[in-house]
mmCIF file of C-alpha atoms (C1' of nucleotides) in Angstrom:
data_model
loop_
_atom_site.group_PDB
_atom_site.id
_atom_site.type_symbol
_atom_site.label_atom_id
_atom_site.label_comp_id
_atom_site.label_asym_id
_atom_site.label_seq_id
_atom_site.Cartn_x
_atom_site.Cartn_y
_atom_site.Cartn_z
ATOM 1 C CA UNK A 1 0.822 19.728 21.163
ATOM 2 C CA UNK A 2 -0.679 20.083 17.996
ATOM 3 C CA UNK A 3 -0.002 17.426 15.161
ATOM 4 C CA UNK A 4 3.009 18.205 12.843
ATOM 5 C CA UNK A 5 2.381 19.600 9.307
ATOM 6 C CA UNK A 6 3.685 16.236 7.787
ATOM 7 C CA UNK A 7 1.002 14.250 9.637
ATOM 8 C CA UNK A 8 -1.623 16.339 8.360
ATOM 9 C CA UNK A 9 -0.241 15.307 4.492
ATOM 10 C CA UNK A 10 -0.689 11.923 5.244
ATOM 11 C CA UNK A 11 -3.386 11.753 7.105
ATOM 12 C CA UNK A 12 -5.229 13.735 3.473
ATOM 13 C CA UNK A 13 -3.257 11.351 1.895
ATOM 14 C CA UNK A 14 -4.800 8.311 3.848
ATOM 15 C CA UNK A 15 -8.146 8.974 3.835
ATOM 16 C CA UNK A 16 -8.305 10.135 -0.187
ATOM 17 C CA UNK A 17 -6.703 6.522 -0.746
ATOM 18 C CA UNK A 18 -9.449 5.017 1.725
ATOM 19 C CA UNK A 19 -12.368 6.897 -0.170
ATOM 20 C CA UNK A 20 -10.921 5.868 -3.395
ATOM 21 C CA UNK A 21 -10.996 2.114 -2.296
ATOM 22 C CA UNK A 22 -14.294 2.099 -0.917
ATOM 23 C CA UNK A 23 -15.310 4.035 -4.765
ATOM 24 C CA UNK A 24 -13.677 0.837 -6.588
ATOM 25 C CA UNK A 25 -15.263 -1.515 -3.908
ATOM 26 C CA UNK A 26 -17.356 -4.551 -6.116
ATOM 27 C CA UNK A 27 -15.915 -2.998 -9.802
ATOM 28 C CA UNK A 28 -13.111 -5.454 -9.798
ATOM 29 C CA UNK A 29 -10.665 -2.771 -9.231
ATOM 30 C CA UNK A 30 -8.254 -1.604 -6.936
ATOM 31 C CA UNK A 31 -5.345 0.779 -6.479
ATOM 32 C CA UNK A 32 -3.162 -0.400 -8.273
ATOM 33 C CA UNK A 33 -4.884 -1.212 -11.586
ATOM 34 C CA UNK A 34 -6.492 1.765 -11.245
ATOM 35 C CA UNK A 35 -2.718 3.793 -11.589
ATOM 36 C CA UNK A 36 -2.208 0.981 -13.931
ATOM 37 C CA UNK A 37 -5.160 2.689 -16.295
ATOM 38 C CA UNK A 38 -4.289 6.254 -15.118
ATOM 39 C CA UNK A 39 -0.769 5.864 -16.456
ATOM 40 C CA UNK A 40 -2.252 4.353 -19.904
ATOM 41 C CA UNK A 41 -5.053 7.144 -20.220
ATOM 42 C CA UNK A 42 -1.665 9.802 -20.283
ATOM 43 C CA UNK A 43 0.820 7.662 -22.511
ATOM 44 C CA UNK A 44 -1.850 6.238 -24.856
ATOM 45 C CA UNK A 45 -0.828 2.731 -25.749
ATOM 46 C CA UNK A 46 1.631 1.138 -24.577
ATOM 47 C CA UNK A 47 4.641 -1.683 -24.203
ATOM 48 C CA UNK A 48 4.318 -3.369 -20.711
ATOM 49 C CA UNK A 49 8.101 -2.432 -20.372
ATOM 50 C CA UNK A 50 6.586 1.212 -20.845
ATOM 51 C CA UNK A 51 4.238 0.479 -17.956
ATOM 52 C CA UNK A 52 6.336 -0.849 -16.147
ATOM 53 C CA UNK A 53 8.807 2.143 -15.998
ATOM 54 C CA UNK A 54 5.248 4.367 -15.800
ATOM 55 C CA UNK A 55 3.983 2.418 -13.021
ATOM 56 C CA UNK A 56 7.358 2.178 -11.070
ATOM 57 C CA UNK A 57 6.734 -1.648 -10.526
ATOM 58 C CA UNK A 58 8.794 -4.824 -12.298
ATOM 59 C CA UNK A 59 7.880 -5.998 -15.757
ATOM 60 C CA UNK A 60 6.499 -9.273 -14.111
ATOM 61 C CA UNK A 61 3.892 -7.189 -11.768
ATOM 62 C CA UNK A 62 2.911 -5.494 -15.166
ATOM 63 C CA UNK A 63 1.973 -8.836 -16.658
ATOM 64 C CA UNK A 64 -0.612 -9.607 -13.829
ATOM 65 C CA UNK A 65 -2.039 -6.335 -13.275
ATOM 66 C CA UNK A 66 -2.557 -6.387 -17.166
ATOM 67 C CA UNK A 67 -3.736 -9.991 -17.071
ATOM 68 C CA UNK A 68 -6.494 -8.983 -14.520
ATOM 69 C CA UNK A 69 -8.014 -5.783 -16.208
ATOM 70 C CA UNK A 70 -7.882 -8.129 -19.596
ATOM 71 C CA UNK A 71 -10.299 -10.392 -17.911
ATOM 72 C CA UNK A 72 -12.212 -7.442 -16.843
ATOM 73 C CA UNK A 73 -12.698 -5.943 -20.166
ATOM 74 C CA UNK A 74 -11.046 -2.694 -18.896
ATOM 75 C CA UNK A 75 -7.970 -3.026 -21.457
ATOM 76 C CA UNK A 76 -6.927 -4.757 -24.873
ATOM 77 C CA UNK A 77 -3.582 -6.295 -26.064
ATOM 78 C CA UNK A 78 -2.794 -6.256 -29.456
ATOM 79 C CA UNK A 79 0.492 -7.338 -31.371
ATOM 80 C CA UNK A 80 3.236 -4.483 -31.724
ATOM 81 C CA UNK A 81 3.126 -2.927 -35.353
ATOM 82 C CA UNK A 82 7.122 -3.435 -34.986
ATOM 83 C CA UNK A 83 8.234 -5.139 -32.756
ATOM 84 C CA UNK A 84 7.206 -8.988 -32.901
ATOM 85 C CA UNK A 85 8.075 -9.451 -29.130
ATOM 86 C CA UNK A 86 6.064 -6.747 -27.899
ATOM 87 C CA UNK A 87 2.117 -6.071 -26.676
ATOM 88 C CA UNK A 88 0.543 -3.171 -26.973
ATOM 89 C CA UNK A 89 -1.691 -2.423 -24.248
ATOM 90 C CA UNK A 90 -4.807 -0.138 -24.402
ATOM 91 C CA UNK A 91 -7.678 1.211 -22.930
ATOM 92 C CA UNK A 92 -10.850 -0.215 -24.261
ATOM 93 C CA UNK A 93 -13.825 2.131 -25.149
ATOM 94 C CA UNK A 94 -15.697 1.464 -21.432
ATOM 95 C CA UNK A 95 -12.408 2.486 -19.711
ATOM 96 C CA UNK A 96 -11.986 5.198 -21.661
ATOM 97 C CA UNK A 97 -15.274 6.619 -20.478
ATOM 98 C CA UNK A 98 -14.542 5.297 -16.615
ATOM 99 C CA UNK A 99 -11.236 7.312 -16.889
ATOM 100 C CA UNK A 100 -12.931 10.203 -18.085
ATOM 101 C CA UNK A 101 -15.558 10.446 -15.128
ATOM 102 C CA UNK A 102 -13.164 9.619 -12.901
ATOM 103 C CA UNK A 103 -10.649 12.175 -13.558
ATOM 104 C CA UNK A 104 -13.790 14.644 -13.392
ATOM 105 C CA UNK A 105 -14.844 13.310 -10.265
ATOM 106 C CA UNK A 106 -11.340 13.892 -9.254
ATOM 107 C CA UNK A 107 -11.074 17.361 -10.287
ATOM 108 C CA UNK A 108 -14.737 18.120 -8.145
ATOM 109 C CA UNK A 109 -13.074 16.620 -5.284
ATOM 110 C CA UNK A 110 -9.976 18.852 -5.350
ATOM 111 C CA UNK A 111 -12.476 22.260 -5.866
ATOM 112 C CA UNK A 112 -14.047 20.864 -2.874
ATOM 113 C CA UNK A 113 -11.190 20.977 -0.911
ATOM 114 C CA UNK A 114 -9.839 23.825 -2.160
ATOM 115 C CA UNK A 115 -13.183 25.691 -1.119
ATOM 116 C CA UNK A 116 -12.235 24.590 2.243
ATOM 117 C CA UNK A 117 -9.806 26.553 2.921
ATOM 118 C CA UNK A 118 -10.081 30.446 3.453
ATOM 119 C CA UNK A 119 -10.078 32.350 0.278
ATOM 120 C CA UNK A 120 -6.968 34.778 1.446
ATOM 121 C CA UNK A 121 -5.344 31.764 2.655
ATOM 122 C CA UNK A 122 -5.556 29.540 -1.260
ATOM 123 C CA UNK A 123 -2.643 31.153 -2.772
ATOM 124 C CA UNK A 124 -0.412 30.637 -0.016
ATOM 125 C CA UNK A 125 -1.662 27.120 0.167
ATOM 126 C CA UNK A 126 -0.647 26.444 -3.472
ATOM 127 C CA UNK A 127 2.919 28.335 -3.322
ATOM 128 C CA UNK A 128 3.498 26.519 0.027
ATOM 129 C CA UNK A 129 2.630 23.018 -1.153
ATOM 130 C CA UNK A 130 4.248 22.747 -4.468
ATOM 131 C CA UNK A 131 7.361 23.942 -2.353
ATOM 132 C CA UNK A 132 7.751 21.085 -0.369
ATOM 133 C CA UNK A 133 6.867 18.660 -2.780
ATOM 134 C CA UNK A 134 10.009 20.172 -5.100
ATOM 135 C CA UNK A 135 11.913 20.059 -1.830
ATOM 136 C CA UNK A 136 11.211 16.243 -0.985
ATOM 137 C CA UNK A 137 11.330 15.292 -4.275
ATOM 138 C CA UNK A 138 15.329 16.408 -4.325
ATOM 139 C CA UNK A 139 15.338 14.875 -0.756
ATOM 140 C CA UNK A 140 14.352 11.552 -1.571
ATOM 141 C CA UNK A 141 16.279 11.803 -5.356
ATOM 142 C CA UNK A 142 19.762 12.828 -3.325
ATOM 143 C CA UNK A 143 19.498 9.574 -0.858
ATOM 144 C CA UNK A 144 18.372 7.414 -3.782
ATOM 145 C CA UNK A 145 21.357 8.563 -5.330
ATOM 146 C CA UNK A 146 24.414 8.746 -2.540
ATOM 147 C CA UNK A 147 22.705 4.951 -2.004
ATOM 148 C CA UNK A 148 22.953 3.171 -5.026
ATOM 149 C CA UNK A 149 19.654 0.144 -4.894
ATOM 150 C CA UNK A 150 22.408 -2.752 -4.811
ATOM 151 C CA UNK A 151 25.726 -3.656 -5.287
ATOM 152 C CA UNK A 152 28.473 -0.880 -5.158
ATOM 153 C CA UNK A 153 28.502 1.653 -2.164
ATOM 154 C CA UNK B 1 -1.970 23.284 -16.893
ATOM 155 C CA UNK B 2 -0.764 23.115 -13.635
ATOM 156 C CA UNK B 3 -1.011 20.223 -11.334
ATOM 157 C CA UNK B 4 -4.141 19.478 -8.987
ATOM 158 C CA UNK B 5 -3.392 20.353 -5.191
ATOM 159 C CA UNK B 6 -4.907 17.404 -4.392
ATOM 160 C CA UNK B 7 -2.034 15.596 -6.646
ATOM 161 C CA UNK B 8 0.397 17.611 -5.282
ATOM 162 C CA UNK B 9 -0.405 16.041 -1.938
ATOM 163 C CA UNK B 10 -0.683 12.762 -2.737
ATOM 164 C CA UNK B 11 2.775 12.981 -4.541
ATOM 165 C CA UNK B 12 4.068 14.405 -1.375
ATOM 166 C CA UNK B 13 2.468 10.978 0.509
ATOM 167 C CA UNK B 14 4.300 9.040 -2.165
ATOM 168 C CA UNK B 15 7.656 10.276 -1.802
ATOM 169 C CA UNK B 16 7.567 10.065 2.121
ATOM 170 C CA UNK B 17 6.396 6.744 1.523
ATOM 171 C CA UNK B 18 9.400 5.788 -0.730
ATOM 172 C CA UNK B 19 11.483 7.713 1.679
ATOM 173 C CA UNK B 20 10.857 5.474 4.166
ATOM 174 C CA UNK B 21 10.783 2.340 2.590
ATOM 175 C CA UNK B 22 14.408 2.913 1.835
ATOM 176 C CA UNK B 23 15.096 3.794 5.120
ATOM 177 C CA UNK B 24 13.832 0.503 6.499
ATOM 178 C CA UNK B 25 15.713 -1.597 3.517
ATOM 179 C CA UNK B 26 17.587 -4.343 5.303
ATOM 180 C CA UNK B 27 16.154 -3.834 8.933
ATOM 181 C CA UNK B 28 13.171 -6.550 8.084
ATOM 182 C CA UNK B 29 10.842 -3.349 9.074
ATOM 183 C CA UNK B 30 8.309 -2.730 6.857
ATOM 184 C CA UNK B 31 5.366 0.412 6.446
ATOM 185 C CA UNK B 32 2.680 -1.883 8.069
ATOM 186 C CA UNK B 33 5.090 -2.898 10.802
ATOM 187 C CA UNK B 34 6.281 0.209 11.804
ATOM 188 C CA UNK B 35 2.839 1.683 11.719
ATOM 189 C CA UNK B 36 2.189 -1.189 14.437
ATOM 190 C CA UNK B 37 5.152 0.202 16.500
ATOM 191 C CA UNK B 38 3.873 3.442 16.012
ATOM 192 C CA UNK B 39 0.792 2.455 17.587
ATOM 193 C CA UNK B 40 2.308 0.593 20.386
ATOM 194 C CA UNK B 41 4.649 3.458 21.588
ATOM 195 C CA UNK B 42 1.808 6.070 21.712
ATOM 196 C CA UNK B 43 -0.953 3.305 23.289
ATOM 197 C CA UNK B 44 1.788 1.637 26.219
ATOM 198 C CA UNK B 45 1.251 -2.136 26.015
ATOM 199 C CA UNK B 46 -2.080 -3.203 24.592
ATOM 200 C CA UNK B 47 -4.269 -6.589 23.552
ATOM 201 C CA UNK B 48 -3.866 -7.355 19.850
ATOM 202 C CA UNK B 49 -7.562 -6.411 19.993
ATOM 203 C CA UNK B 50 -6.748 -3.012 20.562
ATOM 204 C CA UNK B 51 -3.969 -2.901 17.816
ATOM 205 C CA UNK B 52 -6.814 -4.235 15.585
ATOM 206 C CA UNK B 53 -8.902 -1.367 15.999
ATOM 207 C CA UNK B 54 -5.762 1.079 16.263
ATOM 208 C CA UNK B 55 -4.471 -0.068 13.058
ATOM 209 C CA UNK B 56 -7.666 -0.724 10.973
ATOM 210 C CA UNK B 57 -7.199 -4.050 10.074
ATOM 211 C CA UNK B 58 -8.029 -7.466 11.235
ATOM 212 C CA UNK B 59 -7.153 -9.280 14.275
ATOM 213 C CA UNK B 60 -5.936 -12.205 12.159
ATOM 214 C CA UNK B 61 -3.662 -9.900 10.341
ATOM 215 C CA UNK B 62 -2.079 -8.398 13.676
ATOM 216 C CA UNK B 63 -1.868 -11.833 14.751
ATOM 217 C CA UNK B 64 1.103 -11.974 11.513
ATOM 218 C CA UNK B 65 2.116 -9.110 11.834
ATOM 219 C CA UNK B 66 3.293 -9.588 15.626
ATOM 220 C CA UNK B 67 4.547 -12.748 14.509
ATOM 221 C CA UNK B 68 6.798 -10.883 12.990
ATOM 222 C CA UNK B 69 8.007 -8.565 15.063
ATOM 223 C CA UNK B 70 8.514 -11.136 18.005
ATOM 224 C CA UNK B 71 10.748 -12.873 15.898
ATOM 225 C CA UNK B 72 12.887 -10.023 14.391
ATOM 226 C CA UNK B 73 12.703 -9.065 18.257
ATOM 227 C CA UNK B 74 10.962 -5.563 18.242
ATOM 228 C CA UNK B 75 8.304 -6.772 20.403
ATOM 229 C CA UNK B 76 7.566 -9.399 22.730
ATOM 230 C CA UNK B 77 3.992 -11.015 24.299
ATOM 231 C CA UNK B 78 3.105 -11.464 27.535
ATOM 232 C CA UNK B 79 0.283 -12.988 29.215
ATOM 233 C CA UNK B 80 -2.769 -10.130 30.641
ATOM 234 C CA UNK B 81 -2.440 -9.949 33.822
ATOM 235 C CA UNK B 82 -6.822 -10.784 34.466
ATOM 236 C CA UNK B 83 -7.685 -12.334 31.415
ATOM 237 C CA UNK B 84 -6.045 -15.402 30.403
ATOM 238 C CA UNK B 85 -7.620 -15.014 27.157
ATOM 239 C CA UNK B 86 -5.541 -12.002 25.940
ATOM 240 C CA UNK B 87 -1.934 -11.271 25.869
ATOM 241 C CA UNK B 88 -0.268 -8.055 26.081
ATOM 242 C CA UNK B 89 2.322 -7.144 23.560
ATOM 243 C CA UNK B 90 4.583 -3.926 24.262
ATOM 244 C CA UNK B 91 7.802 -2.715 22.694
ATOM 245 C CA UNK B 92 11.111 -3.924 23.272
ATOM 246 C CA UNK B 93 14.203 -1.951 24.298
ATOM 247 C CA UNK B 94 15.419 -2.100 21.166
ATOM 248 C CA UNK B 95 12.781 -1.049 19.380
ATOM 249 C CA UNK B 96 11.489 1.546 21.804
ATOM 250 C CA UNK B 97 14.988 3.449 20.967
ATOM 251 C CA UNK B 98 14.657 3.056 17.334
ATOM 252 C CA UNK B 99 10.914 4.334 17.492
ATOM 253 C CA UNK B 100 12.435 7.266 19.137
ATOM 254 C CA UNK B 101 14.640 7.901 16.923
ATOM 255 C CA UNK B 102 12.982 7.535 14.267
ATOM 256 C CA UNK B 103 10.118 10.004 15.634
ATOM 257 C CA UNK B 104 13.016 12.403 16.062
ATOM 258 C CA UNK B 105 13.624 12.198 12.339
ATOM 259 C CA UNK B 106 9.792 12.568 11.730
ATOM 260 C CA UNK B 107 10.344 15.741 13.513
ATOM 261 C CA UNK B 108 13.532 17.056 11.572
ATOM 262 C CA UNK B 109 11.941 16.219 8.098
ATOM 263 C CA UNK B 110 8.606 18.120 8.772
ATOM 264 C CA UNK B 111 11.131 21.190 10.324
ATOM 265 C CA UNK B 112 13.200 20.757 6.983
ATOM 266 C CA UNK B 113 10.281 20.784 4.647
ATOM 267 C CA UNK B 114 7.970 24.185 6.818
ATOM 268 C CA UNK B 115 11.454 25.789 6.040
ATOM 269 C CA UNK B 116 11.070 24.990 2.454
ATOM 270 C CA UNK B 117 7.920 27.297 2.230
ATOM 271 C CA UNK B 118 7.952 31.422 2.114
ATOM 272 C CA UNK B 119 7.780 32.832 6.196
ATOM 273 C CA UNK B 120 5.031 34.638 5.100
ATOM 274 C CA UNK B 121 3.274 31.833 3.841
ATOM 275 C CA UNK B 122 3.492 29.408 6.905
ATOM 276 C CA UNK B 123 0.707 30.288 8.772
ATOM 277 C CA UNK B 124 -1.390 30.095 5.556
ATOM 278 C CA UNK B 125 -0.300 26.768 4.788
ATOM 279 C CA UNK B 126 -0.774 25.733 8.142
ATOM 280 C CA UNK B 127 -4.372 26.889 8.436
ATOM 281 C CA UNK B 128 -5.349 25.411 4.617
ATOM 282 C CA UNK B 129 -3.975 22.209 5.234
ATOM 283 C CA UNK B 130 -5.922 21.444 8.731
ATOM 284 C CA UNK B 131 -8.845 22.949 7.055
ATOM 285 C CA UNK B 132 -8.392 20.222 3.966
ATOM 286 C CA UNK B 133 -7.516 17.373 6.582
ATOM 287 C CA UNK B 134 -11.057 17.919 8.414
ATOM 288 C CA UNK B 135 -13.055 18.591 5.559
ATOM 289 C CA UNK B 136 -11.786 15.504 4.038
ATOM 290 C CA UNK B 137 -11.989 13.395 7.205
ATOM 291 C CA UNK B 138 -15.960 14.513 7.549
ATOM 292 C CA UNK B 139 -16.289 13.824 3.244
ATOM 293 C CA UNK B 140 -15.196 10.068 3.748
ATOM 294 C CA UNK B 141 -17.331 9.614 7.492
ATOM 295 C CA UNK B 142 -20.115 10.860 5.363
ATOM 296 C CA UNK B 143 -19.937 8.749 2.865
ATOM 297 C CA UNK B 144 -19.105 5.653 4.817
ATOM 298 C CA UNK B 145 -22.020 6.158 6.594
ATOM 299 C CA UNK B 146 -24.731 5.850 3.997
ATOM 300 C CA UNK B 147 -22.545 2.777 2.399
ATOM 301 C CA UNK B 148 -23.175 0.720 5.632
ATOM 302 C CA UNK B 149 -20.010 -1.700 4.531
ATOM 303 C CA UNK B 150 -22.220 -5.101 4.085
ATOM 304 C CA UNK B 151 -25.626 -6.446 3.844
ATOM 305 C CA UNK B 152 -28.341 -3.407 4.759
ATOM 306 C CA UNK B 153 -28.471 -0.526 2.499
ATOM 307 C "C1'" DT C 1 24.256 -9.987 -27.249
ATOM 308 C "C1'" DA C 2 20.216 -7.353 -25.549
ATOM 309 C "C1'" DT C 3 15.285 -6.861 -24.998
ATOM 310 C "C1'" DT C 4 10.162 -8.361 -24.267
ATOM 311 C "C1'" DG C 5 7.216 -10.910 -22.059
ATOM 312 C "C1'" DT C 6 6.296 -15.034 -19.533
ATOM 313 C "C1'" DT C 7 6.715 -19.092 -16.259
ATOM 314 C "C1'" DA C 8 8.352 -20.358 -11.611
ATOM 315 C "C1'" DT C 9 8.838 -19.283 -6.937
ATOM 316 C "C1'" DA C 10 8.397 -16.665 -2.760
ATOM 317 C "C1'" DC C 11 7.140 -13.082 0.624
ATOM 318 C "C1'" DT C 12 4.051 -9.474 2.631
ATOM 319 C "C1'" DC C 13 -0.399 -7.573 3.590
ATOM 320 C "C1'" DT C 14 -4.942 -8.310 3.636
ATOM 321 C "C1'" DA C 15 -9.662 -10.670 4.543
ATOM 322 C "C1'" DT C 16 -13.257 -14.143 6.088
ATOM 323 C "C1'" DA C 17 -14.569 -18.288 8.423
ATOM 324 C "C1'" DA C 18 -14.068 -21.918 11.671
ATOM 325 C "C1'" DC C 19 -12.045 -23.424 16.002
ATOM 326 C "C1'" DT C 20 -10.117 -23.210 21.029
ATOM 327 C "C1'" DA C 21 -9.756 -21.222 25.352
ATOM 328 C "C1'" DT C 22 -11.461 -18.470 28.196
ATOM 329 C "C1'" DA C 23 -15.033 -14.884 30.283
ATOM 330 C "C1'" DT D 1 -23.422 -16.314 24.859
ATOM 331 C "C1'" DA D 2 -19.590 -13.320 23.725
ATOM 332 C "C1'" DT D 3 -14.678 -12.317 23.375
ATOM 333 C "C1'" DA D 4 -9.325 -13.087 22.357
ATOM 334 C "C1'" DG D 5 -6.418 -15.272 19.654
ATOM 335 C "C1'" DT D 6 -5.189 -18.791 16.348
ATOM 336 C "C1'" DT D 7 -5.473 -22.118 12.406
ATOM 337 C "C1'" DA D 8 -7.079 -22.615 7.630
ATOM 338 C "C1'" DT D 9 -7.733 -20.752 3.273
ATOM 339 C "C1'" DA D 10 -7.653 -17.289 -0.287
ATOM 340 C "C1'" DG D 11 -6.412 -13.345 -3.113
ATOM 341 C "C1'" DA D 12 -3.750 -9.082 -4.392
ATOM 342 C "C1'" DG D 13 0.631 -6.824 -4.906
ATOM 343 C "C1'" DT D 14 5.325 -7.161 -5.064
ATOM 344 C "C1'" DA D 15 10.114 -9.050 -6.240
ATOM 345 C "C1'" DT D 16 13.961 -11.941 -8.375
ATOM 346 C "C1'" DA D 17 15.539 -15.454 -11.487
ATOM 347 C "C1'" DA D 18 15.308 -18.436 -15.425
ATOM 348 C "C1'" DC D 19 13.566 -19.083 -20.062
ATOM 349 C "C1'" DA D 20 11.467 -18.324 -24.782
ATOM 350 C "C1'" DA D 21 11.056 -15.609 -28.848
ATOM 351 C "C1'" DT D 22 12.703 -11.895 -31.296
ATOM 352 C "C1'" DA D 23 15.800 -7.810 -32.325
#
DNA sequence: TATTGTTATACTCTATAACTATA
DNA sequence: TATAGTTATAGAGTATAACAATA
């Protein structure tokens, strides 16, 4: 009995997180800060309301995650132009690079594993892939929506 | 500029992720929990030792985690039967049906989301994403390997 | 009145280190 | 001496709720 297709995702899933940990490992930061900075390298900068929604976590997570990679120099906040109860948060000049070789490195790694896999086999790969991710993505979307968080069912 | 694969997959790990999050919601189950169960069904009653090592994390941390699950009454502890040192812990009825169940549902998903992708491109996919998983799995062994964890490099 | 960020509080997962009871 | 489990302690991530300042 071989293992199921699903599995297999994970299990890629799994160890890429596990490799990425071990990369962080003595920098100060981990997963989550790190999607923290990923999310502010896309947006530019940004409300902590705006991260929050980015980041899919609560405004209050936000404030710690932001308060950590403050202390480590990895991002700035500065008053809103407009907005006298708002931060702007940004990446400072050393993240900026860190971001850079990191999404590089990232890119490497995904040639890598796309070398893996048998040339006549790649385009199939891609088609099949991006199909089930569309597919789950209106899986989980449909049950978040017939099941509405709290309150009224 | 389309998506990485290697995003693509790790979205995919996401959304399952979510997925099942939700579907614990209000059972007091949570990811780390189950994956315990998990364990426990496929290993047959076992020392928290061995759910150490089958899980990846610490003892101490199985240690809560059972804690946990004896109370909420998913598993139960029992003394070894030759060494009064250990105790075994092994699934309850209860939870033995909803691991079934819930492995039945594994099932169905990864059915529902093969038939999401082309006929002609299943056996593709199938042989691109085992060739990713392995290639991946021997990247991170390799690299864990000359990082000996602590002290000695 | 609504929004932004913060303080207060709490729970889960995680780890290491020290201790107890066995082997 | 080494192993199995627990207590003690600590830190990260997460959430809700109450509150301040500002829109």
């Amino acid at each position: 009995m071989q293992p199921l297709l699903l599995d297999r995702l994970l299990q890629i899933a799994d160890l890429f997180q596990k490799d990425m940990a071990r990369a962080f490992d003595g920098t100060g930061l981990t997963p989550a800060r790190v999607h923290l900075l990923w999310a502010l390298q896309h947006a530019g900068p940004s409300t902590q309301q705006a991260l929050a929604r980015l980041c899919g976590v609560s405004p209050r997570n936000i404030t710690g995650l932001v308060d950590a990679l403050e202390a480590s120099g990895h991002v700035r906040r500065s008053p809103h132009p407009s907005d006298r109860r708002a931060v702007l948060v940004e990446l400072t000049g050393t993240a900026t690079e860190t971001m850079t070789q990191m999404q590089q490195e990232h890119a490497d790694l995904d040639a890598t594993l796309i070398a893996a896999v048998a040339p006549e086999d790649r385009a199939a790969v891609e088609r099949g892939i991006t199909a089930i991710a569309l597919h789950l993505e209106t899986l989980v979307a449909d049950a978040a929506a017939s099941e509405p968080a709290k309150g009224a069912p």
